[in-house]
Amino acid sequence: MLEINILRSEKDRVVAGLRKRNFNDDDLKNIDRILDLDDNRKKVLTNLEQLKAESNQKAKEIGALFKSGKTEEANTLRNLVAASKEQIKEQEEQVRAVMQELDTALLDLPNIPHPSVVAGKGEDDNEIVKDWSGELPAFEGFEALPHWDLADKFNLIDFKLGVKITGSGFPVFRGKGAQLERALINFFLAQASKAGYEEIVPPLMVNADTARATGQLPDKEGQMYYVEKDDLYLIPTAEVPVTNIYRDEIVSVDKLPIKLTGYTPCFRREAGSYGSDVKGLNRVHQFDKVEVVQIAHPDQSYAILDEMVSHVEALLIQLELPYRILRLCGGDLGFTSALTYDFEVYSAAQGKWLEVSSVSNFETFQSNRLKLRYREGNEKPQLTHTLNGSALALARIVAALLENNQDENGISIPTVLQPYTGFSRID
RNA sequence: GGAGGAAUGGCAGAGCUGGUUGAAUGCACCGGUCUUGAAAACCGGCGUACGUUUACGCGUACCGGGGGUUCGAAUCCCUCUUCCUCCGCCA
C-alpha cells in the first residue's frame, strides 16, 4: 500500500510510475480521488475530535461536581451533554465511511516502479539484463525427451497418479524423483544458511490479515486456495508467512538487515491459465520452493537486491543450468513490487526458457501494510523496505535438470547435488 | 468437542465496588551527577497512530479484536480470538 504523503508530495513520480504500468488517464484519476478523500478525512476527523474534546471536558466537570456534592448542577450538565451524543455518533459514522472508502481505493493501487523499470505491455517487453552467452545443450545421435516423458521413462514423477489423488497439477514424485526433489531443497537451504539467512519453517496456511499485509489480498484473492470453514488461505509462497513474522514490529536499526529463508510447498490455483505451457512441471498447483526474505534499511535495499540476485545466480551456476536474467517491465511487474528481476532457465528438450526465480524489492509497499518499522536512536519509527526472492522454485528446475542432463541411456546429476542425492545418475 | 480461569505499556506486574489512570511499582533502556574508568547509588527521561500548530505544545484514539451501556469504562454487558487448568478424542 502506498503512503498517502508520497502520493501527495511526489505526485509526478507516482503518475509517471503508474503510466509504466499502463494506467490510462481514467485510472490515474484515482490518485486525485484518494487525495480528495484524504482531505475530507482530515476535515471530518478534526470536526469529530473537537466534539469529543468538548464532551470529554464536560464529563470531567460532571465528575468533579458529583464529587463535591453539587448533584443538582451535575444533573443539569449531564442532560446537556447527552444531547451532543447524537451529533458525535453521526460524525463517527461519517469518518468511518470516508476511511473505508479511502482504504479501499488505496488497497487497489499498485507499487510505483523503480526508475530503471521500462514501460511495457507484458512479458515480451521485459528487458534481458543478462543473456546466456554459453552454448545451449544440444543432443546428438538420439532424440531428446521432454521432462514429462523422462519422468515417465525413469519412474520419477507420476502426473496421472496426482490426478487420481487430487487433480491435475499435483504431481507425485517418487523414487529418485522424490530424492532429487529433496536434494534440491536441502542444497538450496544449505546455500541460504551459508549466506547468513535464518531458516524458518512457517505455517502453510495463513489468515486474511497476513495475506493482506504482504499484498496477496485483495489483489490475488482468486489465485489462492481458500478454506472457508476456518477462513484460512493456503500460502502461494513462503514470502507470506515469513515476511509476516515482523508484522506490527518496530525493530532496532542495528538488527537490519534481517535475513530469513524458508522451504515450503506453494499452492496456486492458476485460475485462467491453460495451453501448452501447463504441460508436465511447467505450471502446477503445488510446487516446492525455497524463499529468501530480507528486511532492510531503505538506504541499503537496492544493494541488497543486487546481493540477492547474485545469490540466486550462484545457485544456477552451481547447478550448471543455462540462465538469463530479466528486468520486468511495468506491464509485467507484480502488484506489490517496485523492481523485479526474473531468472529463466533453459529447458533444452522443450526448447523453452522457464521462469524459476523472481527477486523483488517492495520498498515500503509491504511494510506500510505490515506496519513494519525500524527505529534509529530516539527518532520516530520509519518504514523498512522488504525484499524477497525464490532461491529457488523447484518444479521447473527439475524439468530443466532432467531435460538438459539426459543422454541416450539416462540422466546425470550435477556434481554439486550428488552429496545431497546420494546418486550421480538416473537410469 | 465439554467445564472453568485468564488476556494491561519492551518484560514483569498493580488497578477491575466506573470519574484528572495513558495507566502505580519493579526490571530493561536512554541522558546526567559521582568515579582515573567501570559498577553501585542518586537525579531526570522513557509507547504508538492520527489530527492541529512556524514552534513549545494541544487534541483524539488505543489496557487481546469487535460491538454495547453511561455525561464518563482498563474497570459493567454482549460477542469473537488466543492462552492456561480439568474432562473427552487423537498423530
Coordinates of C-alpha atoms (C1' of nucleotides) in Angstrom, one line a residue:
Chain A
M1 CA 0.0 0.0 0.0
L2 CA 1.4 3.3 -1.0
E3 CA 1.8 6.0 1.6
I4 CA -0.5 8.9 1.1
N5 CA 2.1 11.5 1.7
I6 CA 4.1 10.1 -1.2
L7 CA 1.0 10.4 -3.3
R8 CA 0.8 14.0 -2.2
S9 CA 4.4 15.2 -2.3
E10 CA 5.6 13.2 -5.2
K11 CA 2.6 13.0 -7.4
D12 CA 4.6 13.4 -10.6
R13 CA 6.7 10.4 -9.8
V14 CA 3.6 8.4 -8.9
V15 CA 1.9 9.3 -12.1
A16 CA 4.9 8.5 -14.3
G17 CA 5.3 5.2 -12.4
L18 CA 1.7 4.2 -12.9
R19 CA 1.9 5.0 -16.5
K20 CA 4.6 2.4 -16.9
R21 CA 2.0 0.0 -15.6
N22 CA -0.3 1.1 -18.4
F23 CA -2.5 3.2 -16.3
N24 CA -4.6 5.5 -18.5
D25 CA -5.9 8.9 -17.7
D26 CA -9.0 7.5 -16.4
D27 CA -7.2 5.1 -14.0
L28 CA -5.0 8.0 -12.9
K29 CA -8.0 9.9 -11.7
N30 CA -7.9 7.6 -8.7
I31 CA -5.0 9.5 -7.3
D32 CA -6.9 12.7 -7.2
R33 CA -9.8 10.9 -5.7
I34 CA -7.6 9.5 -3.0
L35 CA -6.2 12.9 -2.2
D36 CA -9.7 14.4 -2.1
L37 CA -10.8 11.6 0.2
D38 CA -7.8 12.2 2.5
D39 CA -8.6 15.9 2.6
N40 CA -12.1 15.0 3.5
R41 CA -11.0 12.6 6.1
K42 CA -8.9 15.3 7.9
K43 CA -11.8 17.6 7.8
V44 CA -14.4 15.3 9.3
L45 CA -11.8 13.9 11.7
T46 CA -10.9 17.4 13.1
N47 CA -14.6 18.1 13.5
L48 CA -15.3 14.9 15.3
E49 CA -12.3 15.2 17.6
Q50 CA -13.3 18.7 18.6
L51 CA -16.7 17.5 19.5
K52 CA -15.2 14.7 21.5
A53 CA -12.8 17.0 23.3
E54 CA -15.7 19.2 24.4
S55 CA -17.7 16.2 25.6
N56 CA -14.7 14.8 27.5
Q57 CA -14.2 18.2 29.1
K58 CA -17.9 18.2 30.3
A59 CA -17.7 14.7 31.5
K60 CA -14.8 15.7 33.7
E61 CA -16.7 18.6 35.1
I62 CA -19.7 16.4 35.9
G63 CA -17.4 14.0 37.8
A64 CA -16.0 16.9 39.8
L65 CA -19.4 18.3 40.5
F66 CA -20.6 14.9 41.8
K67 CA -17.6 14.6 44.0
S68 CA -18.1 18.0 45.6
G69 CA -21.8 17.1 46.2
K70 CA -23.3 19.5 43.7
T71 CA -25.7 16.9 42.4
E72 CA -28.2 19.4 41.1
E73 CA -25.7 21.2 38.8
A74 CA -24.2 17.8 37.7
N75 CA -27.6 16.6 36.6
T76 CA -28.2 19.7 34.6
L77 CA -24.9 19.5 32.8
R78 CA -25.5 15.8 32.3
N79 CA -28.7 16.4 30.3
L80 CA -26.9 19.0 28.3
V81 CA -24.1 16.7 27.3
A82 CA -26.5 13.8 26.4
A83 CA -27.8 16.0 23.6
S84 CA -24.5 16.2 21.9
K85 CA -24.1 12.4 21.8
E86 CA -26.3 12.1 18.7
Q87 CA -24.0 14.5 16.9
I88 CA -20.9 12.6 17.8
K89 CA -22.4 9.4 16.6
E90 CA -23.3 11.0 13.3
Q91 CA -19.8 12.3 12.8
E92 CA -18.3 9.0 13.7
E93 CA -20.3 7.3 11.0
Q94 CA -19.0 9.9 8.5
V95 CA -15.4 9.4 9.5
R96 CA -15.8 5.6 9.2
A97 CA -17.3 5.8 5.8
V98 CA -14.6 8.1 4.4
M99 CA -11.8 6.0 5.9
Q100 CA -13.2 2.9 4.4
E101 CA -13.5 4.4 1.0
L102 CA -10.0 5.7 1.3
D103 CA -8.7 2.4 2.4
T104 CA -10.3 0.5 -0.5
A105 CA -9.0 3.0 -3.0
L106 CA -5.5 2.8 -1.6
L107 CA -5.6 -1.0 -1.5
D108 CA -6.2 -1.1 -5.2
L109 CA -3.2 1.0 -6.1
P110 CA -0.1 -1.0 -7.0
N111 CA 3.5 -0.1 -6.1
I112 CA 5.4 2.6 -8.0
P113 CA 8.0 1.1 -10.3
H114 CA 11.7 1.9 -9.8
P115 CA 13.1 4.4 -12.3
S116 CA 15.0 1.6 -14.1
V117 CA 11.8 -0.2 -14.9
V118 CA 10.7 0.4 -18.5
A119 CA 7.1 0.8 -19.6
G120 CA 5.7 -2.2 -21.4
K121 CA 2.6 -4.2 -22.2
G122 CA 3.6 -7.6 -20.9
E123 CA 6.3 -10.3 -20.8
D124 CA 7.5 -9.6 -24.3
D125 CA 8.7 -6.2 -23.2
N126 CA 10.8 -7.4 -20.3
E127 CA 14.5 -6.4 -20.6
I128 CA 17.1 -9.1 -20.7
V129 CA 19.8 -7.6 -18.5
K130 CA 22.0 -10.7 -18.7
D131 CA 21.7 -13.2 -21.5
W132 CA 23.2 -16.6 -21.7
S133 CA 26.4 -16.4 -23.6
G134 CA 27.5 -20.0 -23.4
E135 CA 26.3 -22.9 -25.5
L136 CA 22.9 -24.3 -25.1
P137 CA 22.7 -28.1 -24.6
A138 CA 22.4 -30.0 -27.8
F139 CA 21.7 -33.7 -28.3
E140 CA 23.3 -35.8 -31.0
G141 CA 22.5 -39.3 -32.0
F142 CA 19.3 -39.6 -30.1
E143 CA 16.0 -37.9 -29.6
A144 CA 15.9 -35.7 -26.5
L145 CA 12.8 -36.2 -24.5
P146 CA 10.8 -33.6 -22.7
H147 CA 10.8 -34.0 -18.9
W148 CA 7.4 -35.5 -18.7
D149 CA 8.5 -38.3 -20.9
L150 CA 11.7 -38.7 -18.9
A151 CA 9.7 -38.7 -15.7
D152 CA 7.6 -41.5 -17.1
K153 CA 10.5 -43.5 -18.5
F154 CA 12.5 -43.5 -15.3
N155 CA 9.6 -43.5 -13.0
L156 CA 10.4 -40.2 -11.3
I157 CA 7.2 -38.3 -11.4
D158 CA 3.7 -39.6 -11.8
F159 CA 1.3 -37.0 -13.1
K160 CA -1.6 -39.3 -13.7
L161 CA -1.4 -40.6 -10.1
G162 CA -1.6 -37.0 -8.9
V163 CA -4.8 -36.5 -10.9
K164 CA -6.2 -39.6 -9.2
I165 CA -5.3 -38.5 -5.7
T166 CA -6.1 -34.8 -6.1
G167 CA -6.5 -33.4 -9.6
S168 CA -4.3 -32.1 -12.4
G169 CA -1.3 -30.0 -11.4
F170 CA -0.5 -32.1 -8.3
P171 CA 2.4 -34.3 -9.4
V172 CA 3.5 -37.3 -7.4
F173 CA 7.3 -37.5 -7.1
R174 CA 8.6 -41.0 -6.4
G175 CA 11.9 -42.9 -6.1
K176 CA 14.8 -41.0 -7.4
G177 CA 12.5 -38.3 -8.5
A178 CA 11.4 -37.7 -4.9
Q179 CA 15.0 -37.9 -3.7
L180 CA 16.1 -35.4 -6.3
E181 CA 13.4 -33.0 -5.1
R182 CA 14.5 -33.4 -1.5
A183 CA 18.2 -33.0 -2.5
L184 CA 17.5 -29.7 -4.2
I185 CA 15.6 -28.4 -1.2
N186 CA 18.4 -29.3 1.0
F187 CA 21.0 -27.8 -1.3
F188 CA 19.1 -24.5 -1.6
L189 CA 18.6 -24.3 2.2
A190 CA 22.2 -25.1 2.9
Q191 CA 23.3 -22.3 0.5
A192 CA 20.9 -19.9 2.1
S193 CA 22.2 -20.7 5.6
K194 CA 25.7 -20.3 4.3
A195 CA 24.7 -16.8 3.1
G196 CA 23.5 -15.9 6.5
Y197 CA 19.8 -16.4 6.3
E198 CA 18.0 -17.8 9.3
E199 CA 15.9 -20.8 8.4
I200 CA 12.2 -20.8 9.2
V201 CA 9.6 -23.5 8.9
P202 CA 6.4 -21.5 8.8
P203 CA 2.7 -22.4 8.7
L204 CA 1.4 -23.4 5.3
M205 CA -2.0 -21.7 6.0
V206 CA -2.4 -18.0 6.8
N207 CA -5.2 -15.8 8.0
A208 CA -6.6 -12.8 6.0
D209 CA -4.6 -10.2 8.0
T210 CA -1.4 -12.0 7.0
A211 CA -2.4 -12.3 3.3
R212 CA -3.4 -8.7 3.2
A213 CA -0.2 -7.4 4.7
T214 CA 2.1 -8.9 2.0
G215 CA -0.3 -7.8 -0.7
Q216 CA -1.9 -11.1 -1.8
L217 CA -5.3 -9.8 -0.7
P218 CA -7.2 -8.3 -2.3
D219 CA -5.1 -8.4 -5.5
K220 CA -4.6 -12.2 -5.7
E221 CA -7.6 -13.4 -4.0
G222 CA -8.7 -15.7 -6.8
Q223 CA -5.3 -17.3 -7.0
M224 CA -5.1 -18.7 -3.5
Y225 CA -6.8 -21.8 -2.2
Y226 CA -9.2 -20.8 0.5
V227 CA -10.5 -22.9 3.3
E228 CA -13.8 -21.4 4.0
K229 CA -14.7 -23.3 7.2
D230 CA -11.7 -21.9 9.0
D231 CA -11.2 -18.7 7.0
L232 CA -7.7 -19.6 6.0
Y233 CA -5.6 -19.4 2.9
L234 CA -3.0 -21.9 1.6
I235 CA 0.2 -20.0 1.1
P236 CA 1.2 -19.3 -2.5
T237 CA 4.7 -18.7 -1.4
A238 CA 6.7 -18.7 1.9
E239 CA 7.1 -14.9 1.4
V240 CA 3.7 -14.6 3.0
P241 CA 4.1 -16.2 6.4
V242 CA 7.9 -15.4 6.6
T243 CA 7.6 -11.7 6.0
N244 CA 4.6 -11.5 8.3
I245 CA 6.8 -12.7 11.2
Y246 CA 7.7 -9.0 11.5
R247 CA 4.2 -7.6 11.1
D248 CA 3.4 -4.9 13.7
E249 CA 7.0 -4.8 14.8
I250 CA 9.4 -1.9 15.5
V251 CA 12.9 -3.2 15.2
S252 CA 16.1 -1.5 16.2
V253 CA 18.1 -0.3 13.2
D254 CA 21.1 -2.3 14.2
K255 CA 19.1 -5.5 13.6
L256 CA 18.9 -4.7 9.9
P257 CA 19.1 -6.3 7.5
I258 CA 17.1 -9.3 8.8
K259 CA 17.7 -12.3 6.6
L260 CA 15.2 -15.2 6.6
T261 CA 14.8 -18.3 4.5
G262 CA 12.2 -21.0 4.4
Y263 CA 11.3 -24.0 2.4
T264 CA 7.6 -24.6 1.8
P265 CA 5.3 -26.2 -0.7
C266 CA 3.5 -23.4 -2.6
F267 CA -0.2 -23.6 -3.6
R268 CA -1.6 -21.8 -6.6
R269 CA -4.9 -22.1 -8.2
E270 CA -3.6 -20.7 -11.5
A271 CA -7.1 -19.9 -12.5
G272 CA -7.4 -18.9 -16.1
S273 CA -4.1 -20.4 -17.3
Y274 CA -4.2 -23.2 -19.9
G275 CA -2.4 -24.2 -23.1
S276 CA 0.9 -25.8 -23.8
D277 CA 2.8 -24.2 -21.0
V278 CA 0.9 -26.1 -18.4
K279 CA 2.4 -29.4 -19.5
G280 CA 4.4 -31.5 -17.1
L281 CA 6.1 -29.4 -14.4
N282 CA 5.8 -26.1 -16.3
R283 CA 2.8 -24.9 -14.3
V284 CA 1.5 -26.8 -11.4
H285 CA -0.8 -26.1 -8.5
Q286 CA 1.6 -27.4 -5.8
F287 CA 5.4 -27.0 -6.0
D288 CA 8.3 -26.7 -3.6
K289 CA 10.2 -23.6 -3.2
V290 CA 13.0 -22.2 -1.0
E291 CA 12.4 -18.5 -0.5
V292 CA 14.8 -15.8 0.8
V293 CA 13.4 -12.7 2.5
Q294 CA 15.2 -9.6 3.7
I295 CA 14.0 -6.7 5.8
A296 CA 16.2 -3.8 5.1
H297 CA 17.1 -0.2 5.8
P298 CA 15.8 1.9 2.9
D299 CA 19.3 3.1 2.1
Q300 CA 20.5 -0.4 1.6
S301 CA 17.7 -2.1 -0.1
Y302 CA 18.9 -1.8 -3.7
A303 CA 22.4 -3.0 -2.8
I304 CA 20.7 -5.9 -1.0
L305 CA 18.5 -6.6 -4.1
D306 CA 21.7 -7.0 -6.1
E307 CA 23.1 -9.3 -3.4
M308 CA 20.1 -11.5 -3.6
V309 CA 20.3 -11.6 -7.4
S310 CA 23.9 -12.7 -7.1
H311 CA 22.8 -15.4 -4.6
V312 CA 20.3 -16.9 -7.0
E313 CA 22.7 -16.6 -9.9
A314 CA 25.3 -18.6 -7.9
L315 CA 22.8 -21.4 -7.4
L316 CA 22.1 -21.7 -11.1
I317 CA 25.8 -21.6 -11.9
Q318 CA 26.5 -24.4 -9.4
L319 CA 23.7 -26.4 -11.0
E320 CA 25.2 -25.8 -14.4
L321 CA 22.0 -24.6 -15.9
P322 CA 21.8 -22.1 -18.7
Y323 CA 20.1 -19.0 -17.4
R324 CA 19.2 -15.4 -18.2
I325 CA 18.2 -12.5 -16.1
L326 CA 15.3 -10.2 -16.9
R327 CA 14.2 -6.9 -15.5
L328 CA 10.4 -6.9 -15.6
C329 CA 8.7 -4.1 -17.5
G330 CA 5.9 -2.1 -16.0
G331 CA 3.3 -4.2 -17.5
D332 CA 4.7 -7.5 -16.1
L333 CA 5.8 -6.2 -12.8
G334 CA 3.9 -7.7 -9.8
F335 CA 1.4 -5.5 -8.0
T336 CA 3.5 -5.1 -4.9
S337 CA 6.9 -4.8 -6.4
A338 CA 9.0 -1.7 -7.3
L339 CA 11.7 -3.7 -9.1
T340 CA 11.8 -7.3 -10.0
Y341 CA 14.4 -9.5 -11.7
D342 CA 13.3 -12.8 -13.1
F343 CA 15.5 -15.7 -13.7
E344 CA 14.8 -18.0 -16.5
V345 CA 16.4 -21.4 -17.1
Y346 CA 16.7 -23.1 -20.5
S347 CA 14.9 -26.4 -20.7
A348 CA 16.6 -28.0 -23.6
A349 CA 14.2 -30.6 -24.9
Q350 CA 11.3 -28.3 -24.8
G351 CA 13.4 -25.5 -26.2
K352 CA 11.9 -23.1 -23.7
W353 CA 13.0 -20.6 -21.1
L354 CA 11.2 -21.3 -17.8
E355 CA 10.9 -18.8 -15.0
V356 CA 12.5 -20.2 -11.9
S357 CA 13.0 -17.2 -9.7
S358 CA 11.7 -13.8 -9.1
V359 CA 13.7 -11.4 -6.9
S360 CA 12.0 -8.2 -5.9
N361 CA 12.3 -5.1 -3.8
F362 CA 9.0 -3.9 -2.5
E363 CA 10.4 -0.8 -0.8
T364 CA 7.8 0.4 1.7
F365 CA 4.8 -1.1 -0.1
Q366 CA 4.6 -4.2 2.1
S367 CA 6.0 -2.7 5.3
N368 CA 3.3 0.0 5.2
R369 CA 0.7 -2.7 5.3
L370 CA 2.7 -4.7 7.7
K371 CA 3.4 -1.7 9.9
L372 CA 6.9 -2.9 10.0
R373 CA 9.2 -0.2 11.1
Y374 CA 12.7 0.4 12.3
R375 CA 13.9 2.9 14.9
E376 CA 17.2 4.8 14.8
G377 CA 18.2 6.1 18.2
N378 CA 15.3 8.1 19.6
E379 CA 13.9 9.0 16.2
K380 CA 10.4 8.4 15.1
P381 CA 10.0 4.9 13.6
Q382 CA 10.4 4.6 9.9
L383 CA 9.1 2.0 7.5
T384 CA 11.6 -0.6 6.4
H385 CA 12.0 -1.9 3.0
T386 CA 11.2 -5.6 2.3
L387 CA 12.6 -7.9 -0.3
N388 CA 12.3 -11.4 -1.3
G389 CA 13.3 -13.9 -3.9
S390 CA 12.9 -17.5 -4.9
A391 CA 16.1 -19.4 -4.3
L392 CA 14.8 -21.4 -5.9
A393 CA 11.5 -22.7 -7.2
L394 CA 11.8 -26.4 -7.6
A395 CA 9.5 -27.8 -10.2
R396 CA 10.8 -26.1 -13.2
I397 CA 14.4 -26.5 -12.0
V398 CA 13.7 -30.3 -12.0
A399 CA 12.3 -30.0 -15.5
A400 CA 15.4 -28.3 -16.8
L401 CA 17.8 -30.6 -15.0
L402 CA 16.2 -33.7 -16.4
E403 CA 16.0 -32.4 -19.9
N404 CA 19.4 -30.8 -20.1
N405 CA 21.4 -33.6 -18.5
Q406 CA 19.9 -36.5 -20.4
D407 CA 21.8 -38.8 -22.7
E408 CA 20.8 -41.8 -24.6
N409 CA 20.5 -44.1 -21.5
G410 CA 19.8 -41.9 -18.6
I411 CA 20.2 -38.6 -16.7
S412 CA 23.3 -37.4 -14.9
I413 CA 23.1 -35.4 -11.7
P414 CA 25.1 -32.2 -11.4
T415 CA 28.2 -32.7 -9.3
V416 CA 27.2 -30.2 -6.6
L417 CA 23.9 -32.1 -6.0
Q418 CA 25.4 -35.5 -5.7
P419 CA 26.3 -35.3 -2.0
Y420 CA 22.6 -34.5 -1.5
T421 CA 21.1 -37.1 -3.7
G422 CA 23.4 -39.9 -2.9
F423 CA 23.5 -40.9 -6.5
S424 CA 25.1 -39.5 -9.6
R425 CA 22.9 -40.9 -12.2
I426 CA 19.3 -41.8 -13.0
D427 CA 19.0 -44.7 -15.4
Chain B
rG1 C1' -15.8 -31.2 21.5
rG2 C1' -17.4 -30.0 27.1
rA3 C1' -16.4 -27.2 32.0
rG4 C1' -13.8 -23.3 34.5
rG5 C1' -9.9 -19.3 34.7
rA6 C1' -7.2 -15.5 32.2
rA7 C1' -5.6 -11.7 28.3
rU8 C1' -2.9 -4.4 30.9
rG9 C1' 3.0 -0.5 28.1
rG10 C1' 9.8 -3.9 25.7
rC11 C1' 9.3 -7.5 30.0
rA12 C1' 7.2 -8.4 35.0
rG13 C1' 3.0 -6.8 37.5
rA14 C1' -1.0 -3.3 40.2
rG15 C1' -5.7 -1.3 39.1
rC16 C1' -11.0 -4.3 37.5
rU17 C1' -17.0 -1.9 44.3
rG18 C1' -16.9 3.1 36.7
rG19 C1' -14.8 9.7 37.4
rU20 C1' -7.7 14.4 36.5
rU21 C1' -5.2 6.3 35.3
rG22 C1' -2.0 6.7 29.0
rA23 C1' -2.4 3.8 33.2
rA24 C1' 1.1 2.6 40.2
rU25 C1' 5.5 -0.2 41.2
rG26 C1' 9.9 -3.1 39.6
rC27 C1' 13.2 -4.5 35.6
rA28 C1' 15.1 -3.2 31.0
rC29 C1' 16.6 1.1 28.1
rC30 C1' 18.5 6.4 27.3
rG31 C1' 20.7 11.0 29.4
rG32 C1' 23.1 13.2 33.7
rU33 C1' 25.7 13.5 38.7
rC34 C1' 29.6 10.8 41.2
rU35 C1' 34.3 7.9 39.6
rU36 C1' 41.1 7.6 36.8
rG37 C1' 37.5 4.1 34.3
rA38 C1' 33.5 0.8 35.3
rA39 C1' 29.9 -0.9 38.8
rA40 C1' 26.7 0.7 42.7
rA41 C1' 24.0 4.9 44.4
rC42 C1' 21.2 9.2 43.2
rC43 C1' 18.5 12.7 39.6
rG44 C1' 15.8 13.0 35.1
rG45 C1' 13.7 10.8 30.7
rC46 C1' 11.3 6.7 28.5
rG47 C1' 4.5 3.9 23.9
rU48 C1' 2.1 4.2 19.0
rA49 C1' -1.0 6.3 15.4
rC50 C1' -3.8 10.2 13.6
rG51 C1' -5.3 15.5 13.7
rU52 C1' -3.7 20.5 14.8
rU53 C1' 0.4 24.1 15.4
rU54 C1' 6.1 28.2 12.5
rA55 C1' 7.4 26.2 17.2
rC56 C1' 6.8 24.9 22.7
rG57 C1' 2.6 22.4 22.7
rC58 C1' -2.5 20.9 22.4
rG59 C1' -6.4 17.4 21.0
rU60 C1' -8.4 12.4 19.6
rA61 C1' -7.9 7.1 19.8
rC62 C1' -5.6 2.7 21.8
rC63 C1' -5.2 -1.7 28.7
rG64 C1' -6.4 -9.2 23.1
rG65 C1' -10.3 -7.8 18.5
rG66 C1' -15.3 -6.0 17.5
rG67 C1' -19.8 -4.1 19.5
rG68 C1' -22.9 -2.1 23.6
rU69 C1' -24.5 0.5 28.4
rU70 C1' -23.1 5.5 30.6
rC71 C1' -22.4 12.5 30.9
rG72 C1' -17.9 9.4 31.8
rA73 C1' -15.1 2.4 31.1
rA74 C1' -8.8 -0.8 31.6
rU75 C1' -12.9 -1.2 35.1
rC76 C1' -20.1 -3.1 33.7
rC77 C1' -22.7 -6.1 29.5
rC78 C1' -22.5 -9.0 24.6
rU79 C1' -19.5 -11.4 21.0
rC80 C1' -15.1 -13.3 18.8
rU81 C1' -10.0 -14.8 19.2
rU82 C1' -5.9 -16.6 21.9
rC83 C1' -3.7 -18.8 26.3
rC84 C1' -3.9 -21.8 31.0
rU85 C1' -6.3 -25.9 34.0
rC86 C1' -9.6 -30.2 34.0
rC87 C1' -12.5 -33.9 31.1
rG88 C1' -13.2 -36.3 26.2
rC89 C1' -10.8 -37.6 21.5
rC90 C1' -6.2 -38.2 18.9
rA91 C1' -0.8 -38.4 15.2

